Amino acid sequence: MRVALFVPCYIDQFYPNVGIATLQLLEKLGVDVDFPPQQTCCGQPMANTGFEKDSIPVYHHFVKTFSGYDYVVTPSGSCAYHVKKHYNIIEQTTEVNEVRSNTIELVSFITDVLNVKEIPVTFPYKVGMHLSCHGQRGLMNATASEITPEKDGNAWRLLKTIEGIQLTTLNRNDECCGFGGSFCVSEEAVSARMGLDRVNDHLTNGTQILTGADMSCLMHLEGIVRREKLPMKVMHIAEILNGNRP
């Protein structure tokens, strides 16, 4: 099985520790991982801010870089969703269709492809999950409260197997954090208020470590945690599954 690791641009620039944890985790799970050094952004930031035509060369570069792999694994539901759903504006060659089909978010790859049921690490903290909109409602990686009150999803099931961990029950489990890429710039007041509401829900219910599968959402929430000097740490789920400590 040929597997490539795609590290999103914001993780590469701001959270390289998440990319490193992802690589280490995959190798611990027995995966032989390639890291194509010519990789760049998937093009989502430009497309989301209205410059979709300008993102087309980036799409072609992504396809050229990752063609021929059985899976392109990324620690980002948002980027995986963008490749799968928004690369429909370029010609649908065999290579494009294969890359769109083979690009997969990290936790989904672990549970659905590797069929891993539990992770043998210890993490003695109360952990709150942030469910990103793209991961939850785009990739259908978790249940939505408008459909069922039951909290479920691949990340929940995997985290539950970790020794010593407690998972936080939130009052509003799957609410958006308000990041939304450029939305947090153009509508900063609304975005910040939405993020503050999410953080306060975690704080009220005792979260010590706030985690999720999308570092973009976590970056937004971490900014609020730092600004408000709240007693809470933020870690990507790859770091917890890899056995890292806060």
PDB file of C-alpha atoms in Angstrom:
ATOM      1  CA  MET A   1       0.000   0.000   0.000  1.00  0.00           C
ATOM      2  CA  ARG A   2       1.507   3.327  -1.114  1.00  0.00           C
ATOM      3  CA  VAL A   3       0.608   6.084   1.357  1.00  0.00           C
ATOM      4  CA  ALA A   4       1.514   9.770   1.098  1.00  0.00           C
ATOM      5  CA  LEU A   5       1.286  12.275   3.931  1.00  0.00           C
ATOM      6  CA  PHE A   6      -0.207  15.660   3.045  1.00  0.00           C
ATOM      7  CA  VAL A   7       0.578  18.337   5.646  1.00  0.00           C
ATOM      8  CA  PRO A   8      -1.701  21.391   5.189  1.00  0.00           C
ATOM      9  CA  CYS A   9      -0.011  24.777   4.815  1.00  0.00           C
ATOM     10  CA  TYR A  10      -1.139  26.211   8.173  1.00  0.00           C
ATOM     11  CA  ILE A  11       0.123  23.103   9.992  1.00  0.00           C
ATOM     12  CA  ASP A  12       3.413  23.304   8.122  1.00  0.00           C
ATOM     13  CA  GLN A  13       3.832  26.966   9.056  1.00  0.00           C
ATOM     14  CA  PHE A  14       2.333  27.194  12.548  1.00  0.00           C
ATOM     15  CA  TYR A  15       1.976  23.678  13.986  1.00  0.00           C
ATOM     16  CA  PRO A  16       4.776  21.457  12.599  1.00  0.00           C
ATOM     17  CA  ASN A  17       4.444  19.380  15.782  1.00  0.00           C
ATOM     18  CA  VAL A  18       1.088  18.132  14.438  1.00  0.00           C
ATOM     19  CA  GLY A  19       2.662  17.005  11.170  1.00  0.00           C
ATOM     20  CA  ILE A  20       5.440  15.234  13.071  1.00  0.00           C
ATOM     21  CA  ALA A  21       2.937  13.534  15.414  1.00  0.00           C
ATOM     22  CA  THR A  22       0.907  12.387  12.405  1.00  0.00           C
ATOM     23  CA  LEU A  23       3.952  10.817  10.751  1.00  0.00           C
ATOM     24  CA  GLN A  24       5.057   9.143  13.988  1.00  0.00           C
ATOM     25  CA  LEU A  25       1.538   7.826  14.636  1.00  0.00           C
ATOM     26  CA  LEU A  26       1.202   6.336  11.156  1.00  0.00           C
ATOM     27  CA  GLU A  27       4.619   4.675  11.447  1.00  0.00           C
ATOM     28  CA  LYS A  28       3.693   3.220  14.848  1.00  0.00           C
ATOM     29  CA  LEU A  29       0.635   1.728  13.160  1.00  0.00           C
ATOM     30  CA  GLY A  30       2.891   0.008  10.624  1.00  0.00           C
ATOM     31  CA  VAL A  31       2.320   2.341   7.673  1.00  0.00           C
ATOM     32  CA  ASP A  32       5.214   3.081   5.326  1.00  0.00           C
ATOM     33  CA  VAL A  33       4.668   6.780   4.619  1.00  0.00           C
ATOM     34  CA  ASP A  34       6.026   8.971   1.818  1.00  0.00           C
ATOM     35  CA  PHE A  35       6.270  12.737   2.176  1.00  0.00           C
ATOM     36  CA  PRO A  36       6.474  14.319  -1.288  1.00  0.00           C
ATOM     37  CA  PRO A  37       8.611  17.439  -0.645  1.00  0.00           C
ATOM     38  CA  GLN A  38       7.124  19.374  -3.582  1.00  0.00           C
ATOM     39  CA  GLN A  39       3.677  19.490  -1.931  1.00  0.00           C
ATOM     40  CA  THR A  40       2.037  22.860  -1.267  1.00  0.00           C
ATOM     41  CA  CYS A  41      -1.401  24.066  -0.144  1.00  0.00           C
ATOM     42  CA  CYS A  42      -4.544  22.296  -1.423  1.00  0.00           C
ATOM     43  CA  GLY A  43      -5.900  25.646  -2.630  1.00  0.00           C
ATOM     44  CA  GLN A  44      -8.748  25.992  -0.148  1.00  0.00           C
ATOM     45  CA  PRO A  45      -7.846  29.480   1.204  1.00  0.00           C
ATOM     46  CA  MET A  46      -7.975  31.057  -2.268  1.00  0.00           C
ATOM     47  CA  ALA A  47     -11.138  29.227  -3.278  1.00  0.00           C
ATOM     48  CA  ASN A  48     -12.950  30.132  -0.059  1.00  0.00           C
ATOM     49  CA  THR A  49     -12.182  33.821  -0.474  1.00  0.00           C
ATOM     50  CA  GLY A  50     -13.650  33.964  -3.978  1.00  0.00           C
ATOM     51  CA  PHE A  51     -10.518  33.337  -6.060  1.00  0.00           C
ATOM     52  CA  GLU A  52     -11.509  29.886  -7.235  1.00  0.00           C
ATOM     53  CA  LYS A  53     -10.069  30.338 -10.756  1.00  0.00           C
ATOM     54  CA  ASP A  54      -6.721  31.355  -9.258  1.00  0.00           C
ATOM     55  CA  SER A  55      -6.701  28.156  -7.220  1.00  0.00           C
ATOM     56  CA  ILE A  56      -6.888  25.913 -10.308  1.00  0.00           C
ATOM     57  CA  PRO A  57      -3.086  25.749 -10.868  1.00  0.00           C
ATOM     58  CA  VAL A  58      -2.758  24.718  -7.209  1.00  0.00           C
ATOM     59  CA  TYR A  59      -5.297  21.931  -7.771  1.00  0.00           C
ATOM     60  CA  HIS A  60      -3.324  20.625 -10.733  1.00  0.00           C
ATOM     61  CA  HIS A  61      -0.098  20.726  -8.725  1.00  0.00           C
ATOM     62  CA  PHE A  62      -1.748  18.790  -5.886  1.00  0.00           C
ATOM     63  CA  VAL A  63      -2.974  16.113  -8.305  1.00  0.00           C
ATOM     64  CA  LYS A  64       0.429  15.872  -9.999  1.00  0.00           C
ATOM     65  CA  THR A  65       2.163  15.574  -6.613  1.00  0.00           C
ATOM     66  CA  PHE A  66      -0.081  12.866  -5.193  1.00  0.00           C
ATOM     67  CA  SER A  67      -0.931  10.793  -8.265  1.00  0.00           C
ATOM     68  CA  GLY A  68      -0.081   7.119  -7.977  1.00  0.00           C
ATOM     69  CA  TYR A  69      -0.636   6.762  -4.241  1.00  0.00           C
ATOM     70  CA  ASP A  70      -3.254   4.404  -2.831  1.00  0.00           C
ATOM     71  CA  TYR A  71      -4.045   6.935  -0.087  1.00  0.00           C
ATOM     72  CA  VAL A  72      -3.223  10.586   0.589  1.00  0.00           C
ATOM     73  CA  VAL A  73      -3.578  10.977   4.357  1.00  0.00           C
ATOM     74  CA  THR A  74      -3.941  14.388   5.963  1.00  0.00           C
ATOM     75  CA  PRO A  75      -4.543  15.544   9.559  1.00  0.00           C
ATOM     76  CA  SER A  76      -7.326  17.838   8.362  1.00  0.00           C
ATOM     77  CA  GLY A  77     -10.962  17.089   7.633  1.00  0.00           C
ATOM     78  CA  SER A  78     -11.298  20.514   6.054  1.00  0.00           C
ATOM     79  CA  CYS A  79      -8.538  19.999   3.461  1.00  0.00           C
ATOM     80  CA  ALA A  80      -9.647  16.422   2.733  1.00  0.00           C
ATOM     81  CA  TYR A  81     -13.177  17.689   2.132  1.00  0.00           C
ATOM     82  CA  HIS A  82     -11.922  20.435  -0.168  1.00  0.00           C
ATOM     83  CA  VAL A  83      -9.975  18.019  -2.364  1.00  0.00           C
ATOM     84  CA  LYS A  84     -12.850  15.536  -2.501  1.00  0.00           C
ATOM     85  CA  LYS A  85     -15.657  18.000  -3.118  1.00  0.00           C
ATOM     86  CA  HIS A  86     -14.228  21.125  -4.744  1.00  0.00           C
ATOM     87  CA  TYR A  87     -11.775  19.687  -7.271  1.00  0.00           C
ATOM     88  CA  ASN A  88     -14.821  19.139  -9.466  1.00  0.00           C
ATOM     89  CA  ILE A  89     -14.118  22.410 -11.313  1.00  0.00           C
ATOM     90  CA  ILE A  90     -11.090  20.991 -13.157  1.00  0.00           C
ATOM     91  CA  GLU A  91     -11.169  18.374 -15.899  1.00  0.00           C
ATOM     92  CA  GLN A  92     -12.002  15.011 -14.351  1.00  0.00           C
ATOM     93  CA  THR A  93      -9.130  12.950 -15.699  1.00  0.00           C
ATOM     94  CA  THR A  94      -8.311   9.512 -14.316  1.00  0.00           C
ATOM     95  CA  GLU A  95      -5.573  11.059 -12.149  1.00  0.00           C
ATOM     96  CA  VAL A  96      -7.886  13.740 -10.745  1.00  0.00           C
ATOM     97  CA  ASN A  97     -10.601  11.224  -9.891  1.00  0.00           C
ATOM     98  CA  GLU A  98      -8.110   8.894  -8.202  1.00  0.00           C
ATOM     99  CA  VAL A  99      -6.561  11.643  -6.072  1.00  0.00           C
ATOM    100  CA  ARG A 100      -9.994  12.978  -5.071  1.00  0.00           C
ATOM    101  CA  SER A 101     -11.110   9.479  -4.127  1.00  0.00           C
ATOM    102  CA  ASN A 102      -7.889   8.511  -2.333  1.00  0.00           C
ATOM    103  CA  THR A 103      -7.481  11.637  -0.188  1.00  0.00           C
ATOM    104  CA  ILE A 104      -8.599  10.837   3.343  1.00  0.00           C
ATOM    105  CA  GLU A 105      -8.626  12.476   6.783  1.00  0.00           C
ATOM    106  CA  LEU A 106      -6.243  10.905   9.339  1.00  0.00           C
ATOM    107  CA  VAL A 107      -8.730   9.419  11.829  1.00  0.00           C
ATOM    108  CA  SER A 108     -10.859   7.985   9.025  1.00  0.00           C
ATOM    109  CA  PHE A 109      -7.759   6.346   7.561  1.00  0.00           C
ATOM    110  CA  ILE A 110      -6.906   4.803  10.939  1.00  0.00           C
ATOM    111  CA  THR A 111     -10.403   3.476  11.648  1.00  0.00           C
ATOM    112  CA  ASP A 112     -11.813   2.761   8.180  1.00  0.00           C
ATOM    113  CA  VAL A 113      -8.728   1.663   6.211  1.00  0.00           C
ATOM    114  CA  LEU A 114      -6.359   0.267   8.848  1.00  0.00           C
ATOM    115  CA  ASN A 115      -9.358  -0.997  10.864  1.00  0.00           C
ATOM    116  CA  VAL A 116      -7.700   0.033  14.142  1.00  0.00           C
ATOM    117  CA  LYS A 117     -10.131  -0.340  17.052  1.00  0.00           C
ATOM    118  CA  GLU A 118      -8.026   0.997  19.916  1.00  0.00           C
ATOM    119  CA  ILE A 119      -4.854   2.976  20.565  1.00  0.00           C
ATOM    120  CA  PRO A 120      -2.544   1.609  23.324  1.00  0.00           C
ATOM    121  CA  VAL A 121      -1.561   4.891  24.992  1.00  0.00           C
ATOM    122  CA  THR A 122      -2.338   6.518  28.352  1.00  0.00           C
ATOM    123  CA  PHE A 123      -3.724  10.044  28.566  1.00  0.00           C
ATOM    124  CA  PRO A 124      -4.982  10.911  32.104  1.00  0.00           C
ATOM    125  CA  TYR A 125      -6.867  14.115  31.276  1.00  0.00           C
ATOM    126  CA  LYS A 126     -10.420  15.292  30.687  1.00  0.00           C
ATOM    127  CA  VAL A 127     -10.628  15.828  26.934  1.00  0.00           C
ATOM    128  CA  GLY A 128     -13.190  17.865  25.017  1.00  0.00           C
ATOM    129  CA  MET A 129     -13.739  17.222  21.311  1.00  0.00           C
ATOM    130  CA  HIS A 130     -14.354  20.010  18.844  1.00  0.00           C
ATOM    131  CA  LEU A 131     -16.175  18.635  15.807  1.00  0.00           C
ATOM    132  CA  SER A 132     -15.270  20.659  12.738  1.00  0.00           C
ATOM    133  CA  CYS A 133     -18.103  21.409  10.309  1.00  0.00           C
ATOM    134  CA  HIS A 134     -16.250  19.952   7.301  1.00  0.00           C
ATOM    135  CA  GLY A 135     -15.304  16.790   9.192  1.00  0.00           C
ATOM    136  CA  GLN A 136     -18.691  16.253  10.789  1.00  0.00           C
ATOM    137  CA  ARG A 137     -21.212  17.344   8.187  1.00  0.00           C
ATOM    138  CA  GLY A 138     -18.978  17.249   5.125  1.00  0.00           C
ATOM    139  CA  LEU A 139     -17.170  13.949   5.566  1.00  0.00           C
ATOM    140  CA  MET A 140     -19.849  12.541   7.926  1.00  0.00           C
ATOM    141  CA  ASN A 141     -17.211  11.613  10.518  1.00  0.00           C
ATOM    142  CA  ALA A 142     -19.564  12.221  13.449  1.00  0.00           C
ATOM    143  CA  THR A 143     -23.273  12.343  14.206  1.00  0.00           C
ATOM    144  CA  ALA A 144     -25.140  15.663  14.055  1.00  0.00           C
ATOM    145  CA  SER A 145     -27.465  16.816  16.848  1.00  0.00           C
ATOM    146  CA  GLU A 146     -30.214  17.786  14.370  1.00  0.00           C
ATOM    147  CA  ILE A 147     -30.364  14.125  13.349  1.00  0.00           C
ATOM    148  CA  THR A 148     -29.762  12.244  16.598  1.00  0.00           C
ATOM    149  CA  PRO A 149     -28.899  13.154  20.213  1.00  0.00           C
ATOM    150  CA  GLU A 150     -26.406  10.281  20.323  1.00  0.00           C
ATOM    151  CA  LYS A 151     -22.781  11.369  20.223  1.00  0.00           C
ATOM    152  CA  ASP A 152     -20.796   9.106  17.957  1.00  0.00           C
ATOM    153  CA  GLY A 153     -18.094   9.163  15.319  1.00  0.00           C
ATOM    154  CA  ASN A 154     -14.721   7.639  14.527  1.00  0.00           C
ATOM    155  CA  ALA A 155     -12.769  10.084  16.715  1.00  0.00           C
ATOM    156  CA  TRP A 156     -15.067   9.537  19.709  1.00  0.00           C
ATOM    157  CA  ARG A 157     -14.784   5.770  19.419  1.00  0.00           C
ATOM    158  CA  LEU A 158     -10.996   5.878  19.139  1.00  0.00           C
ATOM    159  CA  LEU A 159     -10.467   8.328  22.003  1.00  0.00           C
ATOM    160  CA  LYS A 160     -12.682   6.224  24.292  1.00  0.00           C
ATOM    161  CA  THR A 161     -10.194   3.343  24.056  1.00  0.00           C
ATOM    162  CA  ILE A 162      -7.325   5.392  25.532  1.00  0.00           C
ATOM    163  CA  GLU A 163      -6.399   4.466  29.091  1.00  0.00           C
ATOM    164  CA  GLY A 164      -7.142   7.161  31.676  1.00  0.00           C
ATOM    165  CA  ILE A 165      -8.994   9.528  29.372  1.00  0.00           C
ATOM    166  CA  GLN A 166     -12.316  11.221  30.271  1.00  0.00           C
ATOM    167  CA  LEU A 167     -14.402  12.739  27.498  1.00  0.00           C
ATOM    168  CA  THR A 168     -16.298  15.959  28.144  1.00  0.00           C
ATOM    169  CA  THR A 169     -20.067  16.095  27.650  1.00  0.00           C
ATOM    170  CA  LEU A 170     -20.873  19.510  26.195  1.00  0.00           C
ATOM    171  CA  ASN A 171     -24.126  21.439  26.366  1.00  0.00           C
ATOM    172  CA  ARG A 172     -23.964  22.134  22.589  1.00  0.00           C
ATOM    173  CA  ASN A 173     -21.923  19.276  21.182  1.00  0.00           C
ATOM    174  CA  ASP A 174     -21.528  20.101  17.515  1.00  0.00           C
ATOM    175  CA  GLU A 175     -21.748  23.876  17.229  1.00  0.00           C
ATOM    176  CA  CYS A 176     -19.438  25.691  14.794  1.00  0.00           C
ATOM    177  CA  CYS A 177     -16.401  27.463  16.314  1.00  0.00           C
ATOM    178  CA  GLY A 178     -16.826  30.478  14.021  1.00  0.00           C
ATOM    179  CA  PHE A 179     -13.425  30.244  12.331  1.00  0.00           C
ATOM    180  CA  GLY A 180     -14.516  29.688   8.729  1.00  0.00           C
ATOM    181  CA  GLY A 181     -11.232  30.721   7.091  1.00  0.00           C
ATOM    182  CA  SER A 182     -11.568  34.320   5.903  1.00  0.00           C
ATOM    183  CA  PHE A 183     -14.889  34.622   7.794  1.00  0.00           C
ATOM    184  CA  CYS A 184     -12.851  35.209  10.965  1.00  0.00           C
ATOM    185  CA  VAL A 185     -11.255  38.219   9.231  1.00  0.00           C
ATOM    186  CA  SER A 186     -14.282  39.736   7.480  1.00  0.00           C
ATOM    187  CA  GLU A 187     -16.653  39.107  10.405  1.00  0.00           C
ATOM    188  CA  GLU A 188     -14.209  39.096  13.292  1.00  0.00           C
ATOM    189  CA  ALA A 189     -16.705  40.128  15.985  1.00  0.00           C
ATOM    190  CA  VAL A 190     -19.190  37.348  15.146  1.00  0.00           C
ATOM    191  CA  SER A 191     -16.376  34.843  14.698  1.00  0.00           C
ATOM    192  CA  ALA A 192     -14.784  35.696  18.043  1.00  0.00           C
ATOM    193  CA  ARG A 193     -18.136  35.494  19.847  1.00  0.00           C
ATOM    194  CA  MET A 194     -18.873  32.062  18.359  1.00  0.00           C
ATOM    195  CA  GLY A 195     -15.432  30.864  19.397  1.00  0.00           C
ATOM    196  CA  LEU A 196     -15.847  32.245  22.897  1.00  0.00           C
ATOM    197  CA  ASP A 197     -19.160  30.380  23.249  1.00  0.00           C
ATOM    198  CA  ARG A 198     -17.470  27.113  22.220  1.00  0.00           C
ATOM    199  CA  VAL A 199     -14.588  27.618  24.638  1.00  0.00           C
ATOM    200  CA  ASN A 200     -16.930  28.541  27.502  1.00  0.00           C
ATOM    201  CA  ASP A 201     -18.947  25.355  26.922  1.00  0.00           C
ATOM    202  CA  HIS A 202     -15.742  23.343  27.328  1.00  0.00           C
ATOM    203  CA  LEU A 203     -14.675  25.384  30.353  1.00  0.00           C
ATOM    204  CA  THR A 204     -18.065  24.962  32.069  1.00  0.00           C
ATOM    205  CA  ASN A 205     -17.939  21.208  31.618  1.00  0.00           C
ATOM    206  CA  GLY A 206     -14.375  20.732  32.826  1.00  0.00           C
ATOM    207  CA  THR A 207     -12.318  20.239  29.665  1.00  0.00           C
ATOM    208  CA  GLN A 208      -8.589  20.224  30.394  1.00  0.00           C
ATOM    209  CA  ILE A 209      -7.434  19.379  26.870  1.00  0.00           C
ATOM    210  CA  LEU A 210      -9.383  20.660  23.867  1.00  0.00           C
ATOM    211  CA  THR A 211      -8.823  18.538  20.775  1.00  0.00           C
ATOM    212  CA  GLY A 212     -10.142  17.862  17.299  1.00  0.00           C
ATOM    213  CA  ALA A 213      -9.187  16.686  13.827  1.00  0.00           C
ATOM    214  CA  ASP A 214      -8.872  20.158  12.290  1.00  0.00           C
ATOM    215  CA  MET A 215      -6.040  22.424  13.427  1.00  0.00           C
ATOM    216  CA  SER A 216      -7.656  25.406  11.710  1.00  0.00           C
ATOM    217  CA  CYS A 217     -10.621  25.339  14.118  1.00  0.00           C
ATOM    218  CA  LEU A 218      -8.309  24.565  17.029  1.00  0.00           C
ATOM    219  CA  MET A 219      -6.056  27.508  16.071  1.00  0.00           C
ATOM    220  CA  HIS A 220      -9.061  29.832  16.356  1.00  0.00           C
ATOM    221  CA  LEU A 221     -10.112  28.392  19.708  1.00  0.00           C
ATOM    222  CA  GLU A 222      -6.541  28.365  21.042  1.00  0.00           C
ATOM    223  CA  GLY A 223      -6.274  32.086  20.296  1.00  0.00           C
ATOM    224  CA  ILE A 224      -9.276  32.715  22.550  1.00  0.00           C
ATOM    225  CA  VAL A 225      -7.927  30.402  25.263  1.00  0.00           C
ATOM    226  CA  ARG A 226      -4.633  32.317  25.283  1.00  0.00           C
ATOM    227  CA  ARG A 227      -6.241  35.752  25.168  1.00  0.00           C
ATOM    228  CA  GLU A 228      -8.577  34.919  28.052  1.00  0.00           C
ATOM    229  CA  LYS A 229      -5.788  33.093  29.937  1.00  0.00           C
ATOM    230  CA  LEU A 230      -8.042  30.077  30.466  1.00  0.00           C
ATOM    231  CA  PRO A 231      -6.875  26.888  32.253  1.00  0.00           C
ATOM    232  CA  MET A 232      -7.069  24.730  29.134  1.00  0.00           C
ATOM    233  CA  LYS A 233      -4.592  23.295  26.632  1.00  0.00           C
ATOM    234  CA  VAL A 234      -5.207  22.665  22.926  1.00  0.00           C
ATOM    235  CA  MET A 235      -3.822  19.606  21.115  1.00  0.00           C
ATOM    236  CA  HIS A 236      -4.579  18.021  17.744  1.00  0.00           C
ATOM    237  CA  ILE A 237      -6.008  14.514  18.041  1.00  0.00           C
ATOM    238  CA  ALA A 238      -2.907  13.129  16.246  1.00  0.00           C
ATOM    239  CA  GLU A 239      -0.782  14.259  19.181  1.00  0.00           C
ATOM    240  CA  ILE A 240      -3.005  12.481  21.735  1.00  0.00           C
ATOM    241  CA  LEU A 241      -3.178   9.278  19.690  1.00  0.00           C
ATOM    242  CA  ASN A 242       0.603   9.434  19.278  1.00  0.00           C
ATOM    243  CA  GLY A 243       1.029   9.462  23.072  1.00  0.00           C
ATOM    244  CA  ASN A 244       2.213  13.094  23.329  1.00  0.00           C
ATOM    245  CA  ARG A 245       1.583  14.954  26.582  1.00  0.00           C
ATOM    246  CA  PRO A 246       0.558  18.632  27.077  1.00  0.00           C
TER     247      PRO A 246
END
